[in-house]
Coordinates of C-alpha atoms in Angstrom, one line a residue:
X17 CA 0.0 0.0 0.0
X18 CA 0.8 3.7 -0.5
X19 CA 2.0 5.6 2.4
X20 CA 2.0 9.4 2.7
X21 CA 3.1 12.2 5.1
X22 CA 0.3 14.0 5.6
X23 CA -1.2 16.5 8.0
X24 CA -4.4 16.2 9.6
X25 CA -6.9 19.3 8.8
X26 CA -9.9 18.2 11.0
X27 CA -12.1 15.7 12.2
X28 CA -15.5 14.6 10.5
X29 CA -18.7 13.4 11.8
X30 CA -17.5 10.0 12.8
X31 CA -14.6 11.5 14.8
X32 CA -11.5 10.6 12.2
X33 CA -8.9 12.6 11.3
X34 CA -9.5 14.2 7.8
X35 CA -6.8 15.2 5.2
X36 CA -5.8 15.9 1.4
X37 CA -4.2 13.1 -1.0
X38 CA -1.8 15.2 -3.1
X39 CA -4.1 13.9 -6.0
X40 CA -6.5 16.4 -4.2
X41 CA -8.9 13.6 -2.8
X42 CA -10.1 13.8 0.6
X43 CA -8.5 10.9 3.0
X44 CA -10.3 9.5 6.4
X45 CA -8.0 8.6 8.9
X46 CA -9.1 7.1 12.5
X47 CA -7.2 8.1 15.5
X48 CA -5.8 10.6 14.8
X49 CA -6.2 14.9 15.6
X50 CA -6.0 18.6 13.7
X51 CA -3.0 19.7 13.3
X52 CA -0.7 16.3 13.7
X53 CA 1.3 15.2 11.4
X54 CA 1.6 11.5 10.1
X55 CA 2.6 9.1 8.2
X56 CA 0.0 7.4 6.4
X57 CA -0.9 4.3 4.9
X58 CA -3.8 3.8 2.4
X59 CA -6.4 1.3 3.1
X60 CA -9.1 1.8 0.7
X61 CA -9.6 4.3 -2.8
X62 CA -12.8 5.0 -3.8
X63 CA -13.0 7.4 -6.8
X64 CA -14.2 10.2 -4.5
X65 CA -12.2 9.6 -1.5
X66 CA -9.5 7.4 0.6
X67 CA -9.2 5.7 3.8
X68 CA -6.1 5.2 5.8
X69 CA -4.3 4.8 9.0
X70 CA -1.5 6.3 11.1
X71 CA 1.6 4.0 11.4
X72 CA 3.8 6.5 12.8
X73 CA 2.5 10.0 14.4
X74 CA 5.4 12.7 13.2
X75 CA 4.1 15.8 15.6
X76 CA 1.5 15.9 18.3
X77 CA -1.6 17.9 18.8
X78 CA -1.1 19.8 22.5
X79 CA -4.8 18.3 22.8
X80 CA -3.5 14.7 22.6
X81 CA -4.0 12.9 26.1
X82 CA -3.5 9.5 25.1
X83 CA -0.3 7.8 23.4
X84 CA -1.1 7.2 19.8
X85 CA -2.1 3.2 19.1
X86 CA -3.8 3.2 22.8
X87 CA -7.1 1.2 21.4
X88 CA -9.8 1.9 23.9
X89 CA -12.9 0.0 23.1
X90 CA -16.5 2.0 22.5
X91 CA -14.4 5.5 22.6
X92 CA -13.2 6.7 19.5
X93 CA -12.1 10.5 20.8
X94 CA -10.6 9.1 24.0
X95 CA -7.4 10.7 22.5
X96 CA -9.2 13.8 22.7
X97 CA -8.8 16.1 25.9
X98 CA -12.1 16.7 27.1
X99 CA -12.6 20.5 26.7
X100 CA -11.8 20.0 23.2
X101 CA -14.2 17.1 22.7
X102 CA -17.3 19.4 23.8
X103 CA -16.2 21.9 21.4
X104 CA -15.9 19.5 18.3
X105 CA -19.3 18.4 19.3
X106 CA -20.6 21.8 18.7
X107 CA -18.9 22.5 15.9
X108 CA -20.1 18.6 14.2
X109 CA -23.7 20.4 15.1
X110 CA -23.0 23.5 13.3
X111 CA -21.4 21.6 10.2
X112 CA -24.7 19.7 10.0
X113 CA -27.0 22.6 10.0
X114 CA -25.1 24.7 7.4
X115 CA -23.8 22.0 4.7
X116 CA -26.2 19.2 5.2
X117 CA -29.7 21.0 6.6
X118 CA -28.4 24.4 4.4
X119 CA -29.4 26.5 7.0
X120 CA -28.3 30.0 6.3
X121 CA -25.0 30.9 8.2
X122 CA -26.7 33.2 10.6
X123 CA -28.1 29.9 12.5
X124 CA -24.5 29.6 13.9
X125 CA -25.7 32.3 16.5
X126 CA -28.3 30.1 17.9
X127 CA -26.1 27.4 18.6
X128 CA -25.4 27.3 22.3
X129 CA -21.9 25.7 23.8
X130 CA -22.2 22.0 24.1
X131 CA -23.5 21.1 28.0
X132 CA -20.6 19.1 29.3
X133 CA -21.1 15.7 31.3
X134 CA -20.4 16.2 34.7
X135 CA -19.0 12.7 34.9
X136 CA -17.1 11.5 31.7
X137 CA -16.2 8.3 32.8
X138 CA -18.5 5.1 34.4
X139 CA -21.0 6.3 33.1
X140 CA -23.2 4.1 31.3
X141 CA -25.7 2.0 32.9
X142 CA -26.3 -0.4 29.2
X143 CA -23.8 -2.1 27.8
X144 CA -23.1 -5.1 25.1
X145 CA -20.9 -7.2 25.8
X146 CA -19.1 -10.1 23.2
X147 CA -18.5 -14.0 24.5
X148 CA -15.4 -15.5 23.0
X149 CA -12.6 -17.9 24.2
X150 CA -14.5 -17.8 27.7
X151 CA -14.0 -14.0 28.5
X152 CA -16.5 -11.5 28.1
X153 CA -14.9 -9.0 25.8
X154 CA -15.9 -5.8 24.0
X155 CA -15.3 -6.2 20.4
X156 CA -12.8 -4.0 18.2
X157 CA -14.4 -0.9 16.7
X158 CA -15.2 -1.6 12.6
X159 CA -14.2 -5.4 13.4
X160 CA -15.9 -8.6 15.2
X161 CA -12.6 -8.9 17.0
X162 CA -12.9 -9.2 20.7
X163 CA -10.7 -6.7 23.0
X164 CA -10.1 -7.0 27.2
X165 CA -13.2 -5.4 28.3
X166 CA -11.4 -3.9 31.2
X167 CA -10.1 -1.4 28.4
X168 CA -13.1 0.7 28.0
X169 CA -13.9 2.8 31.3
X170 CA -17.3 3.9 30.5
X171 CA -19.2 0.7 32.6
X172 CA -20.6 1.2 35.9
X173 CA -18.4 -0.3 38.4
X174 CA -20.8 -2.7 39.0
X175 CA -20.7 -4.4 36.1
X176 CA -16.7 -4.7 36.4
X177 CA -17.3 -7.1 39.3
X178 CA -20.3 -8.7 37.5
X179 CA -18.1 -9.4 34.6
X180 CA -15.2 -10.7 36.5
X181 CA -17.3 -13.0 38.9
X182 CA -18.7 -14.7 35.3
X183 CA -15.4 -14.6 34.1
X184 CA -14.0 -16.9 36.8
X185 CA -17.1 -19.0 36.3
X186 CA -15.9 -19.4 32.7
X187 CA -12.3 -20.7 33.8
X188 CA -13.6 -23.2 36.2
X189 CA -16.6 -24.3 34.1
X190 CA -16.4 -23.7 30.4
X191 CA -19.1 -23.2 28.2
X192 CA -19.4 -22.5 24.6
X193 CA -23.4 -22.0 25.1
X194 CA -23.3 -18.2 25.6
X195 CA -22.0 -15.7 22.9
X196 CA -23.2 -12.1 24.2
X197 CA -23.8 -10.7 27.8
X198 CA -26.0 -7.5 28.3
X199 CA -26.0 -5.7 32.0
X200 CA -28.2 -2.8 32.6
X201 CA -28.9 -1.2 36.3
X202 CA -29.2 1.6 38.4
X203 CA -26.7 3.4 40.7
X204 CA -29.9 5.5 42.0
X205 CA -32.3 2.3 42.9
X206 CA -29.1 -0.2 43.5
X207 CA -30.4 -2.7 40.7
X208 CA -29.1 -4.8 37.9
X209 CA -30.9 -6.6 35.2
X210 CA -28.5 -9.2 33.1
X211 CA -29.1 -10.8 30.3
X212 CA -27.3 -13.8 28.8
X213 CA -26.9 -13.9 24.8
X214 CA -26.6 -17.4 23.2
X215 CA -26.6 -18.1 19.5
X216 CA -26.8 -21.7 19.7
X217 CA -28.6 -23.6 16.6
X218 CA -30.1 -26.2 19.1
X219 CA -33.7 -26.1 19.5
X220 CA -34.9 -22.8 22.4
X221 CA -36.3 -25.6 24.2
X222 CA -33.1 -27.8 24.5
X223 CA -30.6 -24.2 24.9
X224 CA -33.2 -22.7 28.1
X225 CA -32.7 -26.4 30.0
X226 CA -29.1 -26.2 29.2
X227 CA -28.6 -22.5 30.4
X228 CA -30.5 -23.4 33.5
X229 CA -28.6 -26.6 34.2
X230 CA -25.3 -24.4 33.7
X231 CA -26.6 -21.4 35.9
X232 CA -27.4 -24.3 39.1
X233 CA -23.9 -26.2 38.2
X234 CA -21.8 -23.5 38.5
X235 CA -23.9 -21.7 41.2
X236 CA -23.7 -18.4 39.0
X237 CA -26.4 -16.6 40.3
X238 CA -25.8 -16.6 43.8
X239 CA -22.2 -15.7 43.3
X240 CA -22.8 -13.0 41.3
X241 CA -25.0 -11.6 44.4
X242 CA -22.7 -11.7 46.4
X243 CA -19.4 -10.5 44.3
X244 CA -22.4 -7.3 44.0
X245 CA -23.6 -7.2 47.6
X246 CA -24.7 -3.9 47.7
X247 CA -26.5 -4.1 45.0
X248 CA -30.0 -6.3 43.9
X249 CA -30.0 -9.0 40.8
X250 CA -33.6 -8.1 40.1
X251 CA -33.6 -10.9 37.3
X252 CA -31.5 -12.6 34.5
X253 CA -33.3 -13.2 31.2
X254 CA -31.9 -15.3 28.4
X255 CA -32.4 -14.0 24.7
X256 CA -31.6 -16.7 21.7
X257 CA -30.3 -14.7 18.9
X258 CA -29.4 -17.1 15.8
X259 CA -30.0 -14.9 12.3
X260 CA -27.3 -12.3 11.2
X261 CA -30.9 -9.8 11.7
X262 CA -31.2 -11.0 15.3
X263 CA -28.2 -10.5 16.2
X264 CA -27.3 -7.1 14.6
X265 CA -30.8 -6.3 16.2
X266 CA -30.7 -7.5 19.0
X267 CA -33.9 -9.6 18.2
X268 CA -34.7 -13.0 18.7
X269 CA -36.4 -14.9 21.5
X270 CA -36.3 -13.9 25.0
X271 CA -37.1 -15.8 28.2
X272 CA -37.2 -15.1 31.9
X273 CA -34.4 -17.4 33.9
X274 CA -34.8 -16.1 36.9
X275 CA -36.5 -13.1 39.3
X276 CA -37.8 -10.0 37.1
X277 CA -37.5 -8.7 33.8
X278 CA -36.8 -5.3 34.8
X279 CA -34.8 -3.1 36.7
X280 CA -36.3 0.5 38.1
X281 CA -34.8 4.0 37.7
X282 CA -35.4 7.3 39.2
X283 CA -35.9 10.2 36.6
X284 CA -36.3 13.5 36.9
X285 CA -38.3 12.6 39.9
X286 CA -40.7 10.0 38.5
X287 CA -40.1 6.1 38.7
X288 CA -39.7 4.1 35.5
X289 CA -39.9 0.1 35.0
X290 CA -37.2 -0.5 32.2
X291 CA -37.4 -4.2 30.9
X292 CA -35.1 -6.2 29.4
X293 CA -34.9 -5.0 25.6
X294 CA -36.5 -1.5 25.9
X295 CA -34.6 1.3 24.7
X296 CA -33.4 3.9 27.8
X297 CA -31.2 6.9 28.0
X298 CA -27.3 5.7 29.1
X299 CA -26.4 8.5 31.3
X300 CA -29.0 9.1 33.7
X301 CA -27.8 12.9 35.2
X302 CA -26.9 14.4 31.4
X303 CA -30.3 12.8 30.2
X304 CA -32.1 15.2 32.8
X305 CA -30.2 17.6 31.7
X306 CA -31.5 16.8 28.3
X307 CA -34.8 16.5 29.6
X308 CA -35.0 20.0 31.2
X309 CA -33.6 21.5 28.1
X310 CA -36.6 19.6 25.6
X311 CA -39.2 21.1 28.6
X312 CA -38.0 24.9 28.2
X313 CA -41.0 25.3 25.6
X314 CA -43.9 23.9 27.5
X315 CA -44.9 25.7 29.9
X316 CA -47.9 27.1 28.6
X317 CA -49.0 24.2 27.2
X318 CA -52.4 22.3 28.1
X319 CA -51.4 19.3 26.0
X320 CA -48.0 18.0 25.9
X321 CA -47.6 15.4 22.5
X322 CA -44.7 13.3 22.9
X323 CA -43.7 11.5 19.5
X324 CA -42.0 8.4 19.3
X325 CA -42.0 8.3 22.8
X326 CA -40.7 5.0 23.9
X327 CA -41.6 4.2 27.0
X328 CA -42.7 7.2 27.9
X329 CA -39.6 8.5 30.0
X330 CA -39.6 12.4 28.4
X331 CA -43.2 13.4 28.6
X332 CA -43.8 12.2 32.2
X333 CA -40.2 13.5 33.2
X334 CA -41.3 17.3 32.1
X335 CA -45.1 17.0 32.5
X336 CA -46.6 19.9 34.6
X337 CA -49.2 19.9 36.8
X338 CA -52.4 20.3 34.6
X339 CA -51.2 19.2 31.6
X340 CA -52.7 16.6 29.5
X341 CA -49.8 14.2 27.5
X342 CA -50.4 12.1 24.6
X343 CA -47.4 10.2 23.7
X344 CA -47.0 7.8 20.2
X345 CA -45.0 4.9 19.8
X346 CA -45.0 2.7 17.2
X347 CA -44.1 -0.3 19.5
X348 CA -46.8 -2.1 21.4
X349 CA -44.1 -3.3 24.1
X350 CA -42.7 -0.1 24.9
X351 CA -46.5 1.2 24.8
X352 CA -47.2 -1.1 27.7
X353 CA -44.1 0.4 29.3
X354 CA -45.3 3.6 29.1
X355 CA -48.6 3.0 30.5
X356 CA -46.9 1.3 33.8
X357 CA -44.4 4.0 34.0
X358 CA -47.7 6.1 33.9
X359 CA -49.3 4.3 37.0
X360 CA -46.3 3.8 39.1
X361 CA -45.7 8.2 38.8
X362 CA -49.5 8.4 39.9
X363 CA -49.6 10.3 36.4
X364 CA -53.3 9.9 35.2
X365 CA -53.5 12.4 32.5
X366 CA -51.2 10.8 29.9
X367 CA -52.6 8.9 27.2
X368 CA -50.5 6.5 25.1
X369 CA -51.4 5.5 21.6
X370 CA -49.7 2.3 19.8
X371 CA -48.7 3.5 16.1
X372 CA -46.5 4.8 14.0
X373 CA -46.1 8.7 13.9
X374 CA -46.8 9.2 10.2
X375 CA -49.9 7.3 10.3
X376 CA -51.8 8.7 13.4
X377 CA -54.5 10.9 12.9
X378 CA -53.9 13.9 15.8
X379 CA -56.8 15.9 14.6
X380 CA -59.4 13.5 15.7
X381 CA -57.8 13.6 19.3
X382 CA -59.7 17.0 19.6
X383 CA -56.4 18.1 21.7
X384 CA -56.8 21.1 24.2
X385 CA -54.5 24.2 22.9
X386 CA -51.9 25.7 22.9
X387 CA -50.3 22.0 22.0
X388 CA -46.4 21.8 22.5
X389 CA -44.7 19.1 20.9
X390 CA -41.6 17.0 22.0
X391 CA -40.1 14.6 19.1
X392 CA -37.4 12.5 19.8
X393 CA -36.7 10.3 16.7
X394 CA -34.1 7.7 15.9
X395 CA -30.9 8.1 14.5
X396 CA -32.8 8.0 11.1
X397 CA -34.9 11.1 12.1
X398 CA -38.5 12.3 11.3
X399 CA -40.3 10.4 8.6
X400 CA -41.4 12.6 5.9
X401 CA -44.9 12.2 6.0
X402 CA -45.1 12.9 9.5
X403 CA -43.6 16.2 9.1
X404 CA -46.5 17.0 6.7
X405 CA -48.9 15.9 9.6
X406 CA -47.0 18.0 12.7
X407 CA -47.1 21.0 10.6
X408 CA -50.9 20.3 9.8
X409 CA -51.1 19.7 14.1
X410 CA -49.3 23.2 14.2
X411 CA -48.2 23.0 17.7
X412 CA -47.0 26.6 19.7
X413 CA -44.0 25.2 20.1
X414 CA -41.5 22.2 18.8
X415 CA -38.8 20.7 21.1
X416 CA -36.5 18.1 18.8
X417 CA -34.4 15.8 20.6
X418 CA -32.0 14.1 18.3
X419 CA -29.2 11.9 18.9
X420 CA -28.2 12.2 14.8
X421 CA -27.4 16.1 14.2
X422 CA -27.2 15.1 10.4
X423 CA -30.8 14.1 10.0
X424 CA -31.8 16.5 12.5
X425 CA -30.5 19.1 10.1
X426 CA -32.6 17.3 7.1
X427 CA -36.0 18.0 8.8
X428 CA -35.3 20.9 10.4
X429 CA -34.7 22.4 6.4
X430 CA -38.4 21.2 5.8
X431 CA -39.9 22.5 9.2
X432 CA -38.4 25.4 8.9
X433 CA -38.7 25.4 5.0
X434 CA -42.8 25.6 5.4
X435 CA -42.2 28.9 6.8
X436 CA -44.3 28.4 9.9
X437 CA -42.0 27.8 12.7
X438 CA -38.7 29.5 13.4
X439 CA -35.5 27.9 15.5
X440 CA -35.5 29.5 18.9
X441 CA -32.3 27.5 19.6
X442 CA -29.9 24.9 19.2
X443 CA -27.9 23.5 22.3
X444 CA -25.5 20.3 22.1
X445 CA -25.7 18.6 25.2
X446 CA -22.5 15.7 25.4
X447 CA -24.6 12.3 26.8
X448 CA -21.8 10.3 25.7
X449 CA -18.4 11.7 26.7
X450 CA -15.1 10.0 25.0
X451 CA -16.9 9.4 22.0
X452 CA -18.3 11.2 18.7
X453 CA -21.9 11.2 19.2
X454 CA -23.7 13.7 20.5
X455 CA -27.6 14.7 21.9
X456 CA -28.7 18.3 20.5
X457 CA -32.3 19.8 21.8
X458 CA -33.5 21.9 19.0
X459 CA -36.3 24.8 20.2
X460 CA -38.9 25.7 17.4
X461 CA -41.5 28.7 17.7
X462 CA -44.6 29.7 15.5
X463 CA -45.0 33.6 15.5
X464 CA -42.8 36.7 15.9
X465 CA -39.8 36.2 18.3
X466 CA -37.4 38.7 19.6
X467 CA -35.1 40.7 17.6
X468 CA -32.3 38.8 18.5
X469 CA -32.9 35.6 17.5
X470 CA -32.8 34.7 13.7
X471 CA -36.0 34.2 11.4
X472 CA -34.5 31.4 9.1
X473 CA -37.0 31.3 5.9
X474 CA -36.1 30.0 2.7
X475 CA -37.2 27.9 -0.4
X476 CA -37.5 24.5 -0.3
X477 CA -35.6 25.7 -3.5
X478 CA -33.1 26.3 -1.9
X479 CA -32.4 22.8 -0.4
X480 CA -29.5 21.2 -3.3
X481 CA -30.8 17.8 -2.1
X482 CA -33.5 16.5 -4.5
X483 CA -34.9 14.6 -1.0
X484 CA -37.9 17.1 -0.7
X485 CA -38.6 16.6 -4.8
X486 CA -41.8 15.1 -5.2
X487 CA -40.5 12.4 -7.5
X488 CA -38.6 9.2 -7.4
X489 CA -35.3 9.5 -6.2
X490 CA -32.2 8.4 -9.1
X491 CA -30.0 5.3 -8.5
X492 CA -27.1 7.9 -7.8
X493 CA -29.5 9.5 -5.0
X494 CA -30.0 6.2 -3.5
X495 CA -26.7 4.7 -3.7
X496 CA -25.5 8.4 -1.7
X497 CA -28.4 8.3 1.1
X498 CA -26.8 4.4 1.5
X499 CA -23.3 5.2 1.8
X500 CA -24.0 8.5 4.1
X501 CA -26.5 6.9 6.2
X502 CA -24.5 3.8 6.7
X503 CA -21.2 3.8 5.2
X504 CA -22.5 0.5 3.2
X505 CA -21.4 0.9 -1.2
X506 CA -24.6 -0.7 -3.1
X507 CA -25.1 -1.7 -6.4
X508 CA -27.6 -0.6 -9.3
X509 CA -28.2 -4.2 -9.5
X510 CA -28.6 -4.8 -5.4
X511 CA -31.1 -1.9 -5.4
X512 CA -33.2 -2.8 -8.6
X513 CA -33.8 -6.1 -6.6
X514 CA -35.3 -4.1 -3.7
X515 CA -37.2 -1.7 -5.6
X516 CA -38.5 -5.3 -8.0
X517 CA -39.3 -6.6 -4.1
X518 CA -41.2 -3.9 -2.6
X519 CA -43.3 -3.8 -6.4
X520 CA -41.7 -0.6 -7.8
X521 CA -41.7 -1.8 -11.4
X522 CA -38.3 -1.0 -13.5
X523 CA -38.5 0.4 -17.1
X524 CA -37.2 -2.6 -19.3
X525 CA -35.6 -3.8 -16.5
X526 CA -31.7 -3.7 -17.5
X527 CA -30.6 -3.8 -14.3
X528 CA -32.7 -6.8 -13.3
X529 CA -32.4 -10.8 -14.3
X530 CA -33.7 -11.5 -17.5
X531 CA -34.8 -15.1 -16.1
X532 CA -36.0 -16.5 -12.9
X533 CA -32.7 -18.7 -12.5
X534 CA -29.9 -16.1 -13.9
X535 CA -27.0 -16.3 -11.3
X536 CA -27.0 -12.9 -10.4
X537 CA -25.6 -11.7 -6.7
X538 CA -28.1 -11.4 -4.4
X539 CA -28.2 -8.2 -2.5
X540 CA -27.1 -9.5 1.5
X541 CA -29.9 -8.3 4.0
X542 CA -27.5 -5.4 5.7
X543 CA -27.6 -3.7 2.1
X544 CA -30.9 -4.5 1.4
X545 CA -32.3 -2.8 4.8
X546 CA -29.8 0.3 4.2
X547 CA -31.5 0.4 0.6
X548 CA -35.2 0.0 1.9
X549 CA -34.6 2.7 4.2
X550 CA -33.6 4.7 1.4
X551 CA -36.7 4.1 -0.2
X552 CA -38.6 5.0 2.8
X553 CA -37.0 8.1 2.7
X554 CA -37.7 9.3 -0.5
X555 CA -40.9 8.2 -0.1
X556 CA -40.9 5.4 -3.1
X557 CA -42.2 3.0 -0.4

């Protein structure tokens, strides 16, 4: 391979170092931090840009606070000194807003300093953990190769001992029956849910007998309790992932082994039932932080809506006194959730509705006004059509919690693009510290607002991406949304499949079979779902 001494301009989305071939193509380069020089060796050369990595680091930043080659697993800026990683963070928010959202410059003004973490380390109270060679591991970042799990330094402490007390288990009893381990608790309540991950082809019946033979062999539960005395096991569950899709997932069947499928957490003053499964926010002091930020707006508000709303956990954290909330989720189990975590608050004006966003109706709720709004979407943001139906709801007030500034930045250009709302303001607030991502709460008004802040109105004209074109998006669209969305290079031929799947007929076909039993490729089901949600997007499905 090439190598190349290069210095490092700045850092992209994803956290990598970013620099110039002297062919003039842009060059991705993990690990590495503005203003360092390297020496570089190319991995990969696309026709539009290259990927590399640092073999020898020539110059330092000032900013560097770990030894270049240090791997540290799940925290890709823990080179990064910390005052500098809240200020990337802003600056990945800005970026998104001005060159993928095309929000006018002047939006840079409303963009508050990212809120710091107050604790940056043991800090997350969810983690995934890898089975192999009887450790439990993390695995490599990019890679399926496992890496000491005492490495990362984001896990509550409790799940250091948990790990090492199963770990010992391992060396004195080994099993090849369990692949994955998942621990989630509470440092507020003092409990731990754990489940164990196997991917065993034998039939569920057959692998539940063996786990609980295994679990009563080795005595596993009760040494765990007592390697985490302080703490309670509310319950282990056992989840039998087999399929690539289950396991990327997380899906598959799950089963209670012993005590409860949930642990309880304190919120922002209200008590929540998280089960095994359910999504929940990672670091429970930033996400009130978070929380507080999304409530700024509703105040005023006799009816709080709360879209995509899980299991309920922002509405009833901000909910006032008098206010009415309806939350909608597209999933029936996290809709149950949210009931319970309704009844165990003594909340009795929240109503929670079981479908998805774009398809429910809010005018025949009949809602008392003024309505505020709270969305908090997945990393793939809004879906189109339920823009089209929030702006017809035309709430006082929006609060957008996103966790994926670069599709944030998509719907804001189309909420803001209708000309009916303005941005109030845009604050970054660091829930993961140590590693790229960041939380940003996104205030939207309807009216006149002071002189200070910025009316942002444009054309949807004015949006270069044909996404909001009322037409069906090209090949070259598609195979972009794909690569952006998740790194993944498709075919013409892998998406004409999907499009021939999901009954969008192709003119004449060329990219398509021209028999039943051609041996053609077929398009592997990571590409296929990064290509459906494509589609989705652009509305061709």
């Amino acid at each position: 391979m090439d190598t190349y001494t290069l210095t490092i301009d700045s850092l992209d989305n994803e956290g990598r170092g970013i620099s110039t071939l002297p062919n003039g193509k842009k060059i991705f380069i993990p690990g590495v931090l503005p203003g360092e020089e390297c020496l570089i060796e190319l991995t990969k050369e696309s026709s539009r840009y290259a990927e590399g990595v640092c073999t020898r680091l020539l110059t330092q930043s000032q900013h560097r606070i770990q030894p270049h080659g240090v791997i540290i697993p799940g925290c890709n800026l823990a080179h990064l000194s910390y005052d500098q990683q809240v200020k990337y963070k802003q600056n990945k928010v800005i970026n998104c807003l001005t060159r993928i959202g095309h929000l006018p410059q002047e939006i840079t003004s409303l963009v508050n300093d990212t809120v710091p973490s107050a604790i940056t380390s043991n800090y997350r109270n969810h983690m995934q953990y890898k089975i192999a060679h009887g450790k439990v591991s993390l695995t490599a970042e990019g890679s399926n190769t496992p890496v000491p799990a005492e490495l990362c330094p984001l896990e509550y402490s409790v799940f250091s001992d948990i790990r090492k007390t199963i770990d010992d288990i391992f060396d004195v009893a080994p099993t090849t029956l369990f692949s994955g381990l998942v621990l989630r608790g509470s440092e507020r309540t003092q409990e731990v849910l754990m489940e164990l991950v196997s991917d065993s082809e034998d039939t569920h019946e057959r692998i539940i007998n063996a786990t609980n033979n295994y679990l009563a062999a080795s005595s596993m539960v009760q040494k765990i309790k007592d390697a985490i005395s302080d703490y309670n096991l509310r319950g282990i569950t056992l989840r039998m992932s087999r399929s690539a899709v289950e396991k990327r997932t997380r899906g598959g069947k799950r089963v209670l082994i012993t005590g409860e499928d949930f642990y309880t957490e304190t919120l922002c003053g209200r008590t929540f039932k998280i089960k095994a499964g359910a999504f929940f926010q990672v670091n429970i002091p930033q996400a009130e932080v978070l929380y507080k930020l999304a409530s700024e707006s509703i105040a005023n508000a006799k009816t709080v809506c709360d879209i995509y709303c899980g299991t309920g956990s922002i509405g009833l954290s901000v909910l006032h006194e008098g206010q009415q909330l309806l939350g909608v989720e597209s999933v029936s189990e996290a809709v149950a959730s949210a009931k319970e975590n309704a009844a165990l608050s003594g909340v009795a004006n929240a109503k929670f509705i079981c479908k998805p966003a774009e398809k429910f109706n809010f005018q025949e709720e009949k809602l008392p006004t003024p309505i505020a709004a709270i969305v908090d979407p997945p990393r793939q943001g809004l879906d189109f059509a339920f823009v089209n139906h929030l702006l017809k709801l035309s709430p006082d007030s929006i609060s957008y919690v996103s966790c994926d500034p670069a599709t944030m930045a998509r719907d804001l250009a189309q909420i803001v693009g209708s000309g009916k709302y303005e941005i109030r303001s845009v604050t970054p607030v660091d829930m993961f510290p140590q590693t790229s991502h960041v939380e940003t709460v996104v205030q939207l008004s309807k009216g006149s607002v002071p002189s200070q802040d910025v009316k942002v109105k444009f054309s949807m004209e004015n949006v270069s991406s044909a996404k909001y074109v009322d037409k069906p998006a090209t090949y070259e669209q598609i195979k972009t949304y794909v690569k952006e969305h998740s790194g993944l290079n498709v075919s013409s031929l892998y998406i004409a499949q999907v499009k021939q799947k999901y009954g969008i007929i192709e003119r004449d076909c060329y990219n398509l079979p021209k028999s039943d039993d051609s041996r053609q490729p077929k398009c592997p089901e990571s590409k296929e779902k990064a290509i459906v949600e494509a589609l989705k997007y652009f509305k061709m499905i």
